[in-house]
Coordinates of C-alpha atoms and ligand atoms in Angstrom, one line a residue:
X1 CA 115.1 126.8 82.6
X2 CA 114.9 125.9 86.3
X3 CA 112.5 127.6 88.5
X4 CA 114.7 130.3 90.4
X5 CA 116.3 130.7 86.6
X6 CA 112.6 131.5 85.8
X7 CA 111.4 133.2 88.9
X8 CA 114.6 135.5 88.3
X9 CA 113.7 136.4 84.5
X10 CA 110.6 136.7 85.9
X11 CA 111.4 139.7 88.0
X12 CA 113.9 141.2 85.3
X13 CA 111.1 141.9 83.2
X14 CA 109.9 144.9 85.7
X15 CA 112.5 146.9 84.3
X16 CA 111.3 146.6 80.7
X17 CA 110.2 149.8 78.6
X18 CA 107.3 149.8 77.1
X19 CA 108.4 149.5 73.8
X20 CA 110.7 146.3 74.7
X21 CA 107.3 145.1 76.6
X22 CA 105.4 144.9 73.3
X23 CA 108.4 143.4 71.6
X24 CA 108.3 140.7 74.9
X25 CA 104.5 139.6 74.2
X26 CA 105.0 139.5 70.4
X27 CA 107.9 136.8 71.3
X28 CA 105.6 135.4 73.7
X29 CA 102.7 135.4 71.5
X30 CA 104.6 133.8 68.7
X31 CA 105.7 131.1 70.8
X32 CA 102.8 129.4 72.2
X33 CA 101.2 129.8 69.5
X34 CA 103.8 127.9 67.4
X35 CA 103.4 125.2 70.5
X36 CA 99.9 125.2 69.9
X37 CA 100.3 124.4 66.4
X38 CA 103.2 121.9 66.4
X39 CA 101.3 119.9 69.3
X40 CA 98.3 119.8 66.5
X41 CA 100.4 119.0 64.0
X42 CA 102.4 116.3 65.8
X43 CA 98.9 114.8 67.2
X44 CA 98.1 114.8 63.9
X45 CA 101.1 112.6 62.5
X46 CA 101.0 109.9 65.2
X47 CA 97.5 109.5 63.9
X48 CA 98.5 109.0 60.4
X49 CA 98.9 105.0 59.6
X50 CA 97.1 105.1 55.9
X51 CA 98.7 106.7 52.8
X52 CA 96.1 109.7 51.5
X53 CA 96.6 108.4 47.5
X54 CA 96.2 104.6 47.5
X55 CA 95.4 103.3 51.3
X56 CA 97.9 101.3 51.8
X57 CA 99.8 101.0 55.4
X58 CA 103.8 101.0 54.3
X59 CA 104.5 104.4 55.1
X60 CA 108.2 105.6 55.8
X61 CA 108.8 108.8 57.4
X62 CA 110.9 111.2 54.9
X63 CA 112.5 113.6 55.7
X64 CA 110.9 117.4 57.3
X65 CA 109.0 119.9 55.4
X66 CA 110.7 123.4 55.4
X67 CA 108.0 124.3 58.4
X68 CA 109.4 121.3 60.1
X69 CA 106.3 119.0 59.4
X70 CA 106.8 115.1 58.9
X71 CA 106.5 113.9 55.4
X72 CA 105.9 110.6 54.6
X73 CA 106.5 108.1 51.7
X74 CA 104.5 105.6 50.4
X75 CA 106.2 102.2 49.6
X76 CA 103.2 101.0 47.7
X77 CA 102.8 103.9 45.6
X78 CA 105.8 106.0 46.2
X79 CA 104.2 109.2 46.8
X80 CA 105.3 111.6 49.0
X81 CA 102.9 113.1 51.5
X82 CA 103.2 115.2 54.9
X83 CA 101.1 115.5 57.9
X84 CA 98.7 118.2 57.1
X85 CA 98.4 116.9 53.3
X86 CA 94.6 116.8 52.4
X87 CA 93.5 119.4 54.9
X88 CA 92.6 122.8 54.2
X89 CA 95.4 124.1 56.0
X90 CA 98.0 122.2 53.3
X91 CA 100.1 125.2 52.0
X92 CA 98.8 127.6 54.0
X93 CA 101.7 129.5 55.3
X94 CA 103.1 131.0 59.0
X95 CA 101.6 128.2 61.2
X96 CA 103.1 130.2 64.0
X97 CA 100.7 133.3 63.6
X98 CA 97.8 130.8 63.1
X99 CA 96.7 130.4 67.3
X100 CA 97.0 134.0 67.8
X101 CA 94.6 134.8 64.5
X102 CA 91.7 131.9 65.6
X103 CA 92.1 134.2 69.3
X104 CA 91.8 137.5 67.0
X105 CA 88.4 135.9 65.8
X106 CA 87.0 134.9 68.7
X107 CA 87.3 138.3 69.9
X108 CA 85.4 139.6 67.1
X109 CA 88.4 141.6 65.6
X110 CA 87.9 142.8 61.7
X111 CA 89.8 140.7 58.8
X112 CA 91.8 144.0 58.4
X113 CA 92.8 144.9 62.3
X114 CA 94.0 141.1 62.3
X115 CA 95.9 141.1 59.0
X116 CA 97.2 144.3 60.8
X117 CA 98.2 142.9 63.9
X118 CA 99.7 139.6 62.7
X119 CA 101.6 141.2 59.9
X120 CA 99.6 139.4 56.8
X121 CA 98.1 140.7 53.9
X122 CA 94.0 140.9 54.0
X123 CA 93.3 138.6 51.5
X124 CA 95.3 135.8 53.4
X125 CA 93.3 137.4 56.5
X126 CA 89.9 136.4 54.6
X127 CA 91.0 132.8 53.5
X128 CA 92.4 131.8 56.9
X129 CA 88.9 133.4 58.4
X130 CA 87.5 130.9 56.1
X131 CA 89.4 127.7 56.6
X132 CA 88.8 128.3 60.9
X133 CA 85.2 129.7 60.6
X134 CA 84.3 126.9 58.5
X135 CA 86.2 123.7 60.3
X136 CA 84.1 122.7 63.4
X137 CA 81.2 123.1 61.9
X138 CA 81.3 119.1 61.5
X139 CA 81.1 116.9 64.2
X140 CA 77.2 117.0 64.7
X141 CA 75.1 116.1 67.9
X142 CA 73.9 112.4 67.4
X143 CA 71.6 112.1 70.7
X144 CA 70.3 113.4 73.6
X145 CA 69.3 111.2 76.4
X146 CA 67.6 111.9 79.5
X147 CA 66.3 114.9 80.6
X148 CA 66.6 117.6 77.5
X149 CA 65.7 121.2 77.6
X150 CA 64.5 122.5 74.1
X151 CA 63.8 126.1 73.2
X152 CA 64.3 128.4 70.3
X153 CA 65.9 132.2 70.0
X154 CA 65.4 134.8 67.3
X155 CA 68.2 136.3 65.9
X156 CA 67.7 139.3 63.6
X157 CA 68.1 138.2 59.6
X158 CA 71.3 139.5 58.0
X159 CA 72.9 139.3 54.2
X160 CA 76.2 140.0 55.5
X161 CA 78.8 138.9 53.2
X162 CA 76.9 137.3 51.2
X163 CA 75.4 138.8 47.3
X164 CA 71.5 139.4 47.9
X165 CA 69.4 137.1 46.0
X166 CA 65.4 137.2 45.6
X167 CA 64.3 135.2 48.3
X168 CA 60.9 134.7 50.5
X169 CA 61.3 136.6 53.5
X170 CA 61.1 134.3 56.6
X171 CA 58.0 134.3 58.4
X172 CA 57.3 134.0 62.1
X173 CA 53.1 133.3 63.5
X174 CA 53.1 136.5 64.5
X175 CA 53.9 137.9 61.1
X176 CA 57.6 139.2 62.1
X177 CA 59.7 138.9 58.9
X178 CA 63.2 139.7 59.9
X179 CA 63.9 137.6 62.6
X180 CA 65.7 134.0 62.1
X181 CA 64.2 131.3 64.5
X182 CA 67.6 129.0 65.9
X183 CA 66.4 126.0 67.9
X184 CA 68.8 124.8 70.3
X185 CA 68.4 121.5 72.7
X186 CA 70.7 119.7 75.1
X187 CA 71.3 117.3 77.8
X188 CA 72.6 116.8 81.7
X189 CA 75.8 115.0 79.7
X190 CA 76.6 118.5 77.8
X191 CA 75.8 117.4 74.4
X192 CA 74.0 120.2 72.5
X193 CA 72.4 120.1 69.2
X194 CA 71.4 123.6 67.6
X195 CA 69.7 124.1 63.8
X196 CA 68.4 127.4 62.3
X197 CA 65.4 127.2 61.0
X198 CA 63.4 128.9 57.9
X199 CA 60.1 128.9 60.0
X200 CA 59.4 128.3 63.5
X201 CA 56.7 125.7 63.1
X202 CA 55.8 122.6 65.1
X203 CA 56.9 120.8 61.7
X204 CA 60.4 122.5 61.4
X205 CA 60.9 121.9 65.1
X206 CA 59.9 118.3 64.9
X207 CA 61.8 117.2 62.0
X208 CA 65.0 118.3 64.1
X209 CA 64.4 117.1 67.2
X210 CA 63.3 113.3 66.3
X211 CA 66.0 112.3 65.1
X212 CA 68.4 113.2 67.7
X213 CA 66.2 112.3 71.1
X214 CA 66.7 109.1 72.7
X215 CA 63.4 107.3 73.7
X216 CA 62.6 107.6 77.3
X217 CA 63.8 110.7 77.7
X218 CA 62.1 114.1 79.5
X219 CA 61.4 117.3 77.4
X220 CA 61.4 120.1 79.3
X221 CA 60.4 123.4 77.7
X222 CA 58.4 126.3 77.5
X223 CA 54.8 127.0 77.4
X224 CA 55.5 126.7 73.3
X225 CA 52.5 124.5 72.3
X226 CA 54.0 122.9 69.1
X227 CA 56.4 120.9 72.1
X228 CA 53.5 119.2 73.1
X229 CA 52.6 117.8 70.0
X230 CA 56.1 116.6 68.9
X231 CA 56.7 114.9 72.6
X232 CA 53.4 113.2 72.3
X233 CA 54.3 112.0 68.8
X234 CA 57.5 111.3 69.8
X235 CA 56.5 109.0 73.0
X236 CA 58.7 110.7 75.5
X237 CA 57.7 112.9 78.8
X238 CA 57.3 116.7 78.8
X239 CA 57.7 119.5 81.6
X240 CA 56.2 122.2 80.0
X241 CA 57.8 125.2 82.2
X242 CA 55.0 127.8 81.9
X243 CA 55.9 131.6 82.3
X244 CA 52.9 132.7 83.6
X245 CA 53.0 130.7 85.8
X246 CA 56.0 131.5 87.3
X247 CA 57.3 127.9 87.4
X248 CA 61.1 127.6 87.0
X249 CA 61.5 124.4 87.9
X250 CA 59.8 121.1 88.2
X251 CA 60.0 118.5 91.2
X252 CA 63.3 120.2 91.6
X253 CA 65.3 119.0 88.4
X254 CA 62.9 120.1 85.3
X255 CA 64.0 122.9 83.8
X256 CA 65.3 125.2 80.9
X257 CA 67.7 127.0 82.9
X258 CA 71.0 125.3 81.6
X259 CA 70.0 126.2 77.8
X260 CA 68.3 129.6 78.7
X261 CA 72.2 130.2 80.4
X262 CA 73.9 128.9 76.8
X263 CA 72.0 130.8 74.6
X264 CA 72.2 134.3 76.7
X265 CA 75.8 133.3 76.4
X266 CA 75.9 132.5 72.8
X267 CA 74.2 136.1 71.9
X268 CA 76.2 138.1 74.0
X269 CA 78.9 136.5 72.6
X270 CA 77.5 136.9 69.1
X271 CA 77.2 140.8 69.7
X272 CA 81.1 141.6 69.2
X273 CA 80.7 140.4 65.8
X274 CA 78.7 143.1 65.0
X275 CA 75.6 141.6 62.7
X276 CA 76.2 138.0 61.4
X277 CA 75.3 136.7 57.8
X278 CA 72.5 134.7 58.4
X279 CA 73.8 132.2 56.2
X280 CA 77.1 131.8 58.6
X281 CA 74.8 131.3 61.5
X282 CA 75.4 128.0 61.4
X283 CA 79.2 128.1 62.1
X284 CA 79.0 130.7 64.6
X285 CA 76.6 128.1 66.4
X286 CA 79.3 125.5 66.0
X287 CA 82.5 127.4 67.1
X288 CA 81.0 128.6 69.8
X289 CA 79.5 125.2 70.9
X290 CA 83.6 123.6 70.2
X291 CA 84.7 126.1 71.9
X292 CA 82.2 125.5 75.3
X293 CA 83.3 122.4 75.1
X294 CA 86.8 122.6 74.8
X295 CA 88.2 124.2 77.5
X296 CA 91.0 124.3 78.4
X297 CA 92.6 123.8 75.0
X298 CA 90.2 125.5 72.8
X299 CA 92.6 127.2 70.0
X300 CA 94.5 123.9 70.4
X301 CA 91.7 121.3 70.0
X302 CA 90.1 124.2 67.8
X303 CA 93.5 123.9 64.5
X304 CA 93.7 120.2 65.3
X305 CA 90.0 120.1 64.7
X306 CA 90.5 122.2 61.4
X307 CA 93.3 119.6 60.4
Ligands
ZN401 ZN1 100.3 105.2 48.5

């Protein structure tokens, strides 16, 4: 459609009624989220040079799948495979409706308002919840490098969907017992490393942090003593940005403020979900991490990722 075409439809849609409005953004919602999903998918087979059963690099395209997805053939082993073979998202079914239900999550909407509003049944709600909660949990932080700000939150400990089972309650110095210490840390590049922690000890917090900072880098954090310690052990400088002191920054480039801004942004984020599991922190670290870094093609980048 040309522009004036466009700029034309455009205008017609003023003279809508609300009931053919709705029926307009279901269309609308349908299709870009079947664009979304057929650009993953198609990424996805341009990549694909190995066959999945025996390794081996004869490969002849075969034919479509019924959803329209390339399927392969082996020549060494005569198999038959297609693009999203081997992921979790093989057999799942309406790819179209799968961009509008990772945007559903994000927003914090229940398994059953979605299955609801996409027209799916609630168990297939709770598996696709699964599949996307679960994908970007993967690609880890390897390094930071240069000046890295370090701190930890406290989230409040939840069983959420999850069976209760006898455990030690977690416990903090000052003898708080419910909250879950999360220790995030990140560079000037925008990589960002996060880990939840049992305990918020200098032990905890040095056994994640050594591996991932580069030597001669600058650890800026707060007053926290145990810092100290593991930047002394570590061999790299530290800008310890006191409160009481009122400090905020250091020689005009040491500071916290960068990861105090992700994490306020992470939590309030965090609070349309209403309580997490504890034991899903983890992920909801992760997709929210993806999804900062993703822009502007989060759900996009987000099923492709989940491929
Ligand atoms: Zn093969």
């Amino acid at each position: 459609m040309n522009n004036k075409q466009f700029q034309s439809f455009l205008h017609k849609i003023g003279s809508l009624n609300y009931s053919q409005l709705k029926q307009l953004r279901h269309s609308t919602d349908t299709q870009i989220s079947s664009n979304i999903v057929g650009q993953a998918i198609s990424d996805r087979e341009e990549a694909i040079s190995v066959c999945p059963h025996c390794d081996s690099r004869k490969l002849n395209r075969w034919g479509m799948t019924k959803q329209g997805i390339q399927r392969f053939r082996c020549k060494s082993c005569s198999k038959t495979f297609n693009a999203l073979s081997g992921t979790p998202l093989y057999r799942m079914r309406h790819p179209e409706k799968w961009a509008k239900y990772t945007e559903l999550m994000w927003n914090g909407v229940s398994l059953r308002a979605a299955a609801k509003e996409l027209d799916i049944n609630l168990r297939t709600s709770f598996r696709w919840r699964h599949v996307f909660l679960k994908k970007p949990n993967s690609p880890e932080c390897e390094r930071l490098i240069g000046i890295i700000e370090a701190d930890e939150t406290f989230i409040p400990e939840s069983f959420k969907g999850r069976k209760v089972t006898s455990r030690k309650p977690r416990k903090r110095g000052g003898g708080n017992t419910d909250k879950v210490p999360v220790l995030m840390a990140l560079d000037r590049a925008g990589d960002i490393s996060h880990k939840v922690l049992e305990r918020d000890t200098q032990s905890e917090l040095k056994a994640v942090l050594k591996p991932i900072i580069a030597p001669g880098s600058v650890l800026c954090t707060d007053g926290n003593l145990s810092y100290k310690g593991i930047a002394k052990d570590l061999g790299v400088d530290h800008k310890r940005l006191i409160a009481m002191d009122k400090k905020r920054v250091i020689d005009g480039i040491y500071h916290i403020q960068t990861l105090n801004n992700y994490m306020m942004r992470w939590k309030s984020w965090l609070v349309r979900f209403h309580g997490v599991g504890t034991g899903y922190l983890e992920n909801y670290l992760s997709w929210f991490r993806f999804m900062e870094q993703h822009v502007p093609h989060q759900e996009k980048d987000w099923i492709k990722a989940a491929l």
